[in-house]
Amino acid sequence: MIGTDAVVAMVSDTWADSVRRGFYSTADQTILSLLGDERIRRVMVADHPRGLPSKLKTLYAGAAKAPHTAFLRSVSPAVLTTPIPTSVAAIERRYRMYDRQLAFGALRHRLQSPALVTFNIYHAAYGDHRWAESVCFYAQDDESAIPYKAAQAPLLREAYKQISKSGMDVYAVSDVLLDRIAPTGRGFVIPNGVDSELWGLSLRSGRSDTRTPVAAYAGTIDGRIDVTAVAQLAASGIAVRMAGVIADARVGTLLAEIPGVELVGSIARSEVAAFLMSADVCFMAHRRTPLTEAMSPLKIYEYLASGNPVVATNLGSFGAEPLVGASCILVDPGGDYVSAMNLALERGQLSEPDRQKLVQSLSWRARHEPLIQRLTGAGS
């Protein structure tokens, strides 16, 4: 079997970023799924275009480049300046040039009729793509709803319209996000997953029935967090431990002032499983916004993989997934998190055999099987 060649275009980052974060993101794990599948002959990873000053800076810093192997190739397109242009015409010019550089890279690396998976909204909307045998857009978030991209929101919404009209296949992490893109071609939902090697390890620690119950949160600490809900949990006598980068200093300060809340700080990916398994319950208290409604929160699946009961805000997307609905106690925004937490404590942890089965069901490899089938022509 010869196998299919694939090209993966990054969202707005590079292979070096993937290495730095431990291949945590949806795009990172898609690359690993493709590299690990015998039906895929070769993968070319395309960095997001960087301006010449930025490329020189990263070169000087010794940033990691994708290794050149029998199965992996890379291309690092360049532009004059890194910032995204501010008009549709300029964006179209940039990403048509980017697409041409990918086409040249595929030719240089002798890829045969490659299947293109692009995570970049502008590349999907405005690239030519005729060099690829097939093309699909893989959407991780509703980028038009990201607060720091508010100035770009009209441009992003226009890009979604172009993707919809193109008829290309669209993969989205939630049904809410897929509905917003409204593809005229085929649309598929692939929820996020977990690293089965990391979460397959048994790292549970014993507990004393007399100690204070511990609720754990692992994820970015930012404006999505419902600080009031966290305060209610802490006031009920539950020890709240929160690990993650503080991306919003105001939210971090508010949480630090709550008695019973411990901010652990950022921890390595390899330490997240042990951190969560040392708790009694995992929780996600988020505010409901257009951004969070369309999310497939990676942390939810990691919480489930820990084997702990999970309490989470019902954001209207991931809660409809059978694996989530059967295992999570969902709370409507502004609802009673304390009662949900008490119910979770009564429910207790999964047995280790059941946890292992759940990890395999939630694994990225299982999630990506429909994508790989379609890229290789086996899917309908």
Tab-separated table of C-alpha atoms in Angstrom:
chain	number	residue	atom	x	y	z
A	1	MET	CA	0.000	0.000	0.000
A	2	ILE	CA	1.505	3.326	-1.108
A	3	GLY	CA	-0.483	5.539	1.253
A	4	THR	CA	-1.730	9.115	1.091
A	5	ASP	CA	0.428	12.228	1.358
A	6	ALA	CA	-0.977	14.975	3.587
A	7	VAL	CA	-0.215	18.655	4.136
A	8	VAL	CA	-1.190	20.301	7.430
A	9	ALA	CA	-1.265	24.114	7.490
A	10	MET	CA	-0.968	25.486	11.030
A	11	VAL	CA	-3.421	27.949	12.576
A	12	SER	CA	-1.235	30.969	13.322
A	13	ASP	CA	1.872	29.314	14.711
A	14	THR	CA	4.768	27.016	13.841
A	15	TRP	CA	6.305	23.624	14.510
A	16	ALA	CA	8.504	25.288	17.150
A	17	ASP	CA	5.348	26.382	18.995
A	18	SER	CA	4.039	22.805	18.870
A	19	VAL	CA	7.262	21.518	20.412
A	20	ARG	CA	7.203	24.221	23.091
A	21	ARG	CA	3.651	23.385	24.244
A	22	GLY	CA	4.163	19.628	24.086
A	23	PHE	CA	1.899	19.006	21.078
A	24	TYR	CA	-1.184	19.902	23.076
A	25	SER	CA	-3.437	21.690	20.584
A	26	THR	CA	-5.935	20.226	18.139
A	27	ALA	CA	-3.655	20.928	15.167
A	28	ASP	CA	-0.649	19.435	16.979
A	29	GLN	CA	-2.499	16.232	17.731
A	30	THR	CA	-3.815	16.013	14.169
A	31	ILE	CA	-0.223	16.047	12.934
A	32	LEU	CA	0.669	13.240	15.357
A	33	SER	CA	-2.386	11.203	14.347
A	34	LEU	CA	-1.408	11.450	10.686
A	35	LEU	CA	2.243	10.630	11.371
A	36	GLY	CA	1.232	7.592	13.403
A	37	ASP	CA	-1.102	6.085	10.813
A	38	GLU	CA	0.207	3.586	8.263
A	39	ARG	CA	-2.346	4.772	5.693
A	40	ILE	CA	-0.548	8.134	5.528
A	41	ARG	CA	2.698	7.944	3.539
A	42	ARG	CA	4.140	11.346	4.342
A	43	VAL	CA	3.124	14.540	6.159
A	44	MET	CA	4.297	18.046	5.284
A	45	VAL	CA	3.781	20.550	8.100
A	46	ALA	CA	3.367	24.152	6.940
A	47	ASP	CA	4.214	26.874	9.445
A	48	HIS	CA	2.054	29.974	9.445
A	49	PRO	CA	3.867	32.684	7.439
A	50	ARG	CA	6.275	34.783	9.467
A	51	GLY	CA	7.743	38.175	8.655
A	52	LEU	CA	11.441	38.289	7.871
A	53	PRO	CA	12.374	40.016	11.182
A	54	SER	CA	10.461	37.351	13.117
A	55	LYS	CA	12.087	34.523	11.165
A	56	LEU	CA	15.553	35.947	11.824
A	57	LYS	CA	14.753	36.273	15.532
A	58	THR	CA	13.587	32.662	15.843
A	59	LEU	CA	16.570	31.466	13.814
A	60	TYR	CA	18.907	33.283	16.190
A	61	ALA	CA	17.067	31.803	19.189
A	62	GLY	CA	17.527	28.296	17.821
A	63	ALA	CA	13.809	27.505	17.585
A	64	ALA	CA	13.012	23.893	16.730
A	65	LYS	CA	12.335	22.986	13.107
A	66	ALA	CA	10.431	19.934	11.986
A	67	PRO	CA	12.926	17.110	11.426
A	68	HIS	CA	13.386	15.921	7.855
A	69	THR	CA	12.531	12.209	7.860
A	70	ALA	CA	11.059	9.626	5.521
A	71	PHE	CA	7.624	10.450	6.937
A	72	LEU	CA	7.855	14.145	7.833
A	73	ARG	CA	8.638	17.238	5.795
A	74	SER	CA	8.156	20.929	6.530
A	75	VAL	CA	7.889	24.319	4.897
A	76	SER	CA	8.304	27.713	6.580
A	77	PRO	CA	6.784	30.395	4.333
A	78	ALA	CA	7.932	33.988	4.674
A	79	VAL	CA	6.224	37.358	4.278
A	80	LEU	CA	7.560	40.877	4.715
A	81	THR	CA	5.780	41.530	8.024
A	82	THR	CA	3.992	39.170	10.429
A	83	PRO	CA	0.815	41.128	11.407
A	84	ILE	CA	-2.369	40.151	9.564
A	85	PRO	CA	-3.408	42.728	6.919
A	86	THR	CA	-6.496	44.816	7.599
A	87	SER	CA	-8.396	44.493	4.317
A	88	VAL	CA	-9.921	41.559	2.471
A	89	ALA	CA	-7.875	42.317	-0.657
A	90	ALA	CA	-4.583	42.361	1.243
A	91	ILE	CA	-5.457	39.194	3.168
A	92	GLU	CA	-6.342	37.450	-0.080
A	93	ARG	CA	-2.989	38.444	-1.618
A	94	ARG	CA	-1.059	37.208	1.405
A	95	TYR	CA	-2.743	33.825	1.614
A	96	ARG	CA	-2.642	33.193	-2.116
A	97	MET	CA	1.113	33.749	-1.881
A	98	TYR	CA	1.224	31.477	1.180
A	99	ASP	CA	-0.678	28.809	-0.755
A	100	ARG	CA	1.791	29.061	-3.647
A	101	GLN	CA	4.656	28.490	-1.218
A	102	LEU	CA	2.882	25.380	0.078
A	103	ALA	CA	2.380	24.159	-3.486
A	104	PHE	CA	6.089	24.654	-4.185
A	105	GLY	CA	6.982	22.866	-0.939
A	106	ALA	CA	4.774	19.905	-1.850
A	107	LEU	CA	6.481	19.736	-5.246
A	108	ARG	CA	9.968	20.046	-3.757
A	109	HIS	CA	9.258	17.248	-1.271
A	110	ARG	CA	7.750	15.117	-4.051
A	111	LEU	CA	4.368	14.674	-2.445
A	112	GLN	CA	1.934	12.752	-4.603
A	113	SER	CA	-1.607	14.165	-4.966
A	114	PRO	CA	-1.561	15.493	-1.388
A	115	ALA	CA	-4.617	15.970	0.793
A	116	LEU	CA	-4.598	19.437	2.393
A	117	VAL	CA	-5.856	19.985	5.940
A	118	THR	CA	-5.710	23.683	6.775
A	119	PHE	CA	-6.389	25.060	10.232
A	120	ASN	CA	-5.981	28.661	9.071
A	121	ILE	CA	-9.258	30.394	8.293
A	122	TYR	CA	-7.772	32.870	5.799
A	123	HIS	CA	-5.820	30.193	3.963
A	124	ALA	CA	-8.987	28.091	3.706
A	125	ALA	CA	-10.988	31.076	2.459
A	126	TYR	CA	-8.544	32.615	-0.026
A	127	GLY	CA	-5.919	30.026	-0.992
A	128	ASP	CA	-6.028	28.599	-4.517
A	129	HIS	CA	-5.623	24.957	-3.397
A	130	ARG	CA	-5.659	23.554	-6.945
A	131	TRP	CA	-2.332	21.818	-6.315
A	132	ALA	CA	-3.986	19.581	-3.682
A	133	GLU	CA	-6.004	16.469	-4.472
A	134	SER	CA	-8.478	17.435	-1.743
A	135	VAL	CA	-8.844	20.270	0.743
A	136	CYS	CA	-10.621	20.644	4.053
A	137	PHE	CA	-10.835	23.313	6.731
A	138	TYR	CA	-10.503	22.179	10.352
A	139	ALA	CA	-12.009	24.757	12.758
A	140	GLN	CA	-10.831	24.767	16.400
A	141	ASP	CA	-12.675	27.864	17.637
A	142	ASP	CA	-15.066	30.524	16.451
A	143	GLU	CA	-12.258	32.958	15.754
A	144	SER	CA	-14.692	35.824	15.164
A	145	ALA	CA	-15.747	35.506	18.834
A	146	ILE	CA	-12.247	35.629	20.343
A	147	PRO	CA	-12.027	38.883	22.360
A	148	TYR	CA	-8.487	39.842	21.335
A	149	LYS	CA	-9.470	39.417	17.668
A	150	ALA	CA	-12.433	41.796	17.937
A	151	ALA	CA	-10.904	44.235	15.438
A	152	GLN	CA	-10.638	41.399	12.898
A	153	ALA	CA	-14.157	40.059	13.505
A	154	PRO	CA	-15.711	41.442	10.265
A	155	LEU	CA	-12.809	40.020	8.227
A	156	LEU	CA	-13.112	36.665	9.975
A	157	ARG	CA	-16.869	36.483	9.395
A	158	GLU	CA	-16.296	37.228	5.718
A	159	ALA	CA	-13.717	34.434	5.580
A	160	TYR	CA	-16.255	32.007	7.054
A	161	LYS	CA	-18.693	33.026	4.311
A	162	GLN	CA	-16.077	32.297	1.651
A	163	ILE	CA	-15.363	28.885	3.182
A	164	SER	CA	-19.074	28.108	3.297
A	165	LYS	CA	-19.573	29.056	-0.359
A	166	SER	CA	-16.517	27.112	-1.539
A	167	GLY	CA	-18.124	23.729	-0.939
A	168	MET	CA	-14.969	22.361	0.707
A	169	ASP	CA	-15.215	19.800	3.501
A	170	VAL	CA	-15.333	21.417	6.941
A	171	TYR	CA	-14.397	19.732	10.203
A	172	ALA	CA	-15.331	21.527	13.420
A	173	VAL	CA	-14.808	20.679	17.075
A	174	SER	CA	-18.483	21.223	17.944
A	175	ASP	CA	-21.861	21.183	16.264
A	176	VAL	CA	-22.383	24.807	17.315
A	177	LEU	CA	-19.231	25.858	15.467
A	178	LEU	CA	-20.137	23.796	12.404
A	179	ASP	CA	-23.596	25.392	12.297
A	180	ARG	CA	-22.039	28.865	12.423
A	181	ILE	CA	-19.753	28.095	9.486
A	182	ALA	CA	-22.710	26.522	7.632
A	183	PRO	CA	-20.720	24.685	4.952
A	184	THR	CA	-22.438	24.071	1.625
A	185	GLY	CA	-20.215	21.008	1.223
A	186	ARG	CA	-19.804	18.178	3.695
A	187	GLY	CA	-19.546	19.027	7.373
A	188	PHE	CA	-18.249	16.841	10.195
A	189	VAL	CA	-17.848	17.238	13.955
A	190	ILE	CA	-14.657	15.956	15.591
A	191	PRO	CA	-14.631	16.777	19.320
A	192	ASN	CA	-11.256	17.258	20.941
A	193	GLY	CA	-9.561	14.316	22.631
A	194	VAL	CA	-6.822	13.166	24.984
A	195	ASP	CA	-3.317	11.756	24.687
A	196	SER	CA	-3.918	8.071	25.409
A	197	GLU	CA	-0.262	7.442	26.313
A	198	LEU	CA	-0.282	10.148	28.976
A	199	TRP	CA	-3.743	9.413	30.337
A	200	GLY	CA	-3.326	5.650	30.122
A	201	LEU	CA	-0.905	5.819	33.055
A	202	SER	CA	-2.376	4.978	36.458
A	203	LEU	CA	-1.345	7.904	38.658
A	204	ARG	CA	-4.071	7.915	41.283
A	205	SER	CA	-3.019	8.575	44.847
A	206	GLY	CA	-4.752	7.199	47.904
A	207	ARG	CA	-6.935	9.517	49.954
A	208	SER	CA	-8.107	9.750	53.511
A	209	ASP	CA	-11.869	9.949	53.995
A	210	THR	CA	-11.314	12.550	56.701
A	211	ARG	CA	-9.560	15.146	54.622
A	212	THR	CA	-11.210	18.117	52.938
A	213	PRO	CA	-12.548	17.259	49.461
A	214	VAL	CA	-10.426	18.748	46.680
A	215	ALA	CA	-11.804	20.187	43.433
A	216	ALA	CA	-9.230	20.690	40.674
A	217	TYR	CA	-9.151	22.948	37.621
A	218	ALA	CA	-6.408	22.711	34.995
A	219	GLY	CA	-6.475	25.240	32.192
A	220	THR	CA	-5.874	28.849	31.291
A	221	ILE	CA	-7.013	31.312	33.939
A	222	ASP	CA	-8.733	34.097	32.043
A	223	GLY	CA	-12.004	35.962	31.568
A	224	ARG	CA	-13.928	32.784	30.764
A	225	ILE	CA	-13.842	31.700	34.411
A	226	ASP	CA	-16.939	32.319	36.540
A	227	VAL	CA	-15.243	33.769	39.629
A	228	THR	CA	-18.519	33.851	41.583
A	229	ALA	CA	-19.004	30.111	41.090
A	230	VAL	CA	-15.450	29.405	42.264
A	231	ALA	CA	-16.048	31.535	45.363
A	232	GLN	CA	-19.236	29.588	46.143
A	233	LEU	CA	-17.384	26.279	45.934
A	234	ALA	CA	-14.628	27.496	48.250
A	235	ALA	CA	-17.158	28.917	50.722
A	236	SER	CA	-18.879	25.519	50.923
A	237	GLY	CA	-15.752	23.984	52.459
A	238	ILE	CA	-14.255	22.450	49.321
A	239	ALA	CA	-10.548	23.028	48.723
A	240	VAL	CA	-10.195	24.514	45.235
A	241	ARG	CA	-6.877	24.010	43.418
A	242	MET	CA	-6.383	25.749	40.079
A	243	ALA	CA	-3.390	25.116	37.808
A	244	GLY	CA	-2.642	27.084	34.681
A	245	VAL	CA	-1.187	30.194	33.146
A	246	ILE	CA	-2.801	33.397	34.418
A	247	ALA	CA	-3.693	35.075	31.133
A	248	ASP	CA	-5.968	37.667	32.752
A	249	ALA	CA	-4.287	39.380	35.706
A	250	ARG	CA	-7.583	40.786	37.011
A	251	VAL	CA	-9.171	37.334	37.178
A	252	GLY	CA	-6.027	35.929	38.776
A	253	THR	CA	-6.122	38.613	41.468
A	254	LEU	CA	-9.807	38.001	42.209
A	255	LEU	CA	-9.243	34.261	42.570
A	256	ALA	CA	-6.154	34.718	44.753
A	257	GLU	CA	-8.213	36.777	47.204
A	258	ILE	CA	-10.767	33.983	47.772
A	259	PRO	CA	-10.103	31.944	50.951
A	260	GLY	CA	-9.826	28.263	50.123
A	261	VAL	CA	-8.600	28.808	46.557
A	262	GLU	CA	-5.018	27.840	45.720
A	263	LEU	CA	-3.459	29.040	42.464
A	264	VAL	CA	-0.818	26.435	41.663
A	265	GLY	CA	0.582	28.217	38.621
A	266	SER	CA	1.577	26.726	35.302
A	267	ILE	CA	2.469	23.024	35.295
A	268	ALA	CA	4.025	20.868	32.586
A	269	ARG	CA	1.767	18.787	30.338
A	270	SER	CA	3.327	15.657	31.820
A	271	GLU	CA	2.191	16.755	35.295
A	272	VAL	CA	-1.445	17.555	34.505
A	273	ALA	CA	-2.662	13.961	34.786
A	274	ALA	CA	-1.126	13.464	38.236
A	275	PHE	CA	-2.462	16.849	39.376
A	276	LEU	CA	-6.037	16.014	38.378
A	277	MET	CA	-5.919	12.436	39.658
A	278	SER	CA	-4.835	13.710	43.087
A	279	ALA	CA	-8.189	15.513	43.441
A	280	ASP	CA	-11.674	14.192	44.204
A	281	VAL	CA	-13.576	16.178	41.582
A	282	CYS	CA	-12.614	18.124	38.466
A	283	PHE	CA	-14.551	21.255	37.595
A	284	MET	CA	-14.942	23.843	34.868
A	285	ALA	CA	-16.933	26.941	35.806
A	286	HIS	CA	-17.050	29.120	32.693
A	287	ARG	CA	-19.137	32.062	31.681
A	288	ARG	CA	-21.350	31.385	28.678
A	289	THR	CA	-20.269	33.554	25.734
A	290	PRO	CA	-20.360	33.141	21.942
A	291	LEU	CA	-16.772	31.863	22.193
A	292	THR	CA	-17.345	29.283	24.939
A	293	GLU	CA	-20.621	28.072	23.389
A	294	ALA	CA	-18.730	26.880	20.308
A	295	MET	CA	-15.808	25.310	22.165
A	296	SER	CA	-14.866	21.677	22.620
A	297	PRO	CA	-12.878	22.211	25.827
A	298	LEU	CA	-9.782	20.026	25.924
A	299	LYS	CA	-9.854	20.194	29.698
A	300	ILE	CA	-13.258	18.480	29.883
A	301	TYR	CA	-11.950	15.380	28.138
A	302	GLU	CA	-8.843	15.354	30.308
A	303	TYR	CA	-11.043	15.655	33.378
A	304	LEU	CA	-13.072	12.666	32.217
A	305	ALA	CA	-9.876	10.733	31.482
A	306	SER	CA	-8.755	11.263	35.085
A	307	GLY	CA	-11.607	9.030	36.216
A	308	ASN	CA	-12.874	11.681	38.608
A	309	PRO	CA	-16.458	12.898	38.574
A	310	VAL	CA	-16.734	16.158	36.637
A	311	VAL	CA	-18.801	19.285	37.259
A	312	ALA	CA	-18.966	21.702	34.334
A	313	THR	CA	-20.935	24.642	33.040
A	314	ASN	CA	-23.497	23.647	30.429
A	315	LEU	CA	-22.293	25.666	27.455
A	316	GLY	CA	-24.640	24.072	24.954
A	317	SER	CA	-22.042	22.319	22.780
A	318	PHE	CA	-19.996	19.525	24.322
A	319	GLY	CA	-22.752	18.589	26.767
A	320	ALA	CA	-24.728	16.952	23.966
A	321	GLU	CA	-21.929	14.458	23.294
A	322	PRO	CA	-22.942	11.049	24.744
A	323	LEU	CA	-19.611	10.419	26.488
A	324	VAL	CA	-19.850	13.817	28.179
A	325	GLY	CA	-23.542	13.745	29.012
A	326	ALA	CA	-23.216	10.361	30.698
A	327	SER	CA	-20.195	11.325	32.802
A	328	CYS	CA	-20.486	15.052	33.598
A	329	ILE	CA	-22.790	16.850	35.975
A	330	LEU	CA	-23.733	19.928	33.977
A	331	VAL	CA	-24.726	23.200	35.621
A	332	ASP	CA	-26.502	26.003	33.795
A	333	PRO	CA	-24.675	29.357	33.921
A	334	GLY	CA	-25.339	30.971	37.296
A	335	GLY	CA	-26.649	27.658	38.655
A	336	ASP	CA	-25.954	25.750	41.865
A	337	TYR	CA	-22.395	24.477	41.585
A	338	VAL	CA	-22.259	23.478	45.254
A	339	SER	CA	-25.128	20.988	44.954
A	340	ALA	CA	-23.584	19.632	41.756
A	341	MET	CA	-20.245	19.231	43.533
A	342	ASN	CA	-21.851	17.337	46.419
A	343	LEU	CA	-23.583	15.037	43.937
A	344	ALA	CA	-20.259	14.461	42.193
A	345	LEU	CA	-18.583	13.535	45.477
A	346	GLU	CA	-21.337	11.000	46.126
A	347	ARG	CA	-20.852	9.529	42.653
A	348	GLY	CA	-17.149	8.923	43.215
A	349	GLN	CA	-14.407	7.845	40.830
A	350	LEU	CA	-14.517	5.353	37.987
A	351	SER	CA	-12.896	1.980	38.474
A	352	GLU	CA	-9.495	1.733	36.798
A	353	PRO	CA	-10.700	-0.682	34.051
A	354	ASP	CA	-13.608	1.655	33.228
A	355	ARG	CA	-11.267	4.649	33.208
A	356	GLN	CA	-8.926	2.912	30.777
A	357	LYS	CA	-11.825	2.140	28.417
A	358	LEU	CA	-12.923	5.772	28.565
A	359	VAL	CA	-9.394	6.988	27.776
A	360	GLN	CA	-9.329	4.877	24.620
A	361	SER	CA	-12.756	6.162	23.557
A	362	LEU	CA	-11.616	9.762	24.088
A	363	SER	CA	-8.200	9.325	22.461
A	364	TRP	CA	-7.127	11.568	19.623
A	365	ARG	CA	-6.523	8.505	17.461
A	366	ALA	CA	-10.142	7.414	17.875
A	367	ARG	CA	-11.372	10.965	17.271
A	368	HIS	CA	-9.343	11.350	14.072
A	369	GLU	CA	-10.268	8.029	12.485
A	370	PRO	CA	-13.143	9.534	10.406
A	371	LEU	CA	-10.813	12.298	9.154
A	372	ILE	CA	-8.117	9.833	8.125
A	373	GLN	CA	-10.652	7.618	6.390
A	374	ARG	CA	-11.839	10.532	4.266
A	375	LEU	CA	-8.326	11.783	3.506
A	376	THR	CA	-7.358	8.326	2.278
A	377	GLY	CA	-10.546	7.806	0.293
A	378	ALA	CA	-11.993	5.144	2.595
A	379	GLY	CA	-14.756	7.357	4.023
A	380	SER	CA	-17.964	8.274	2.246
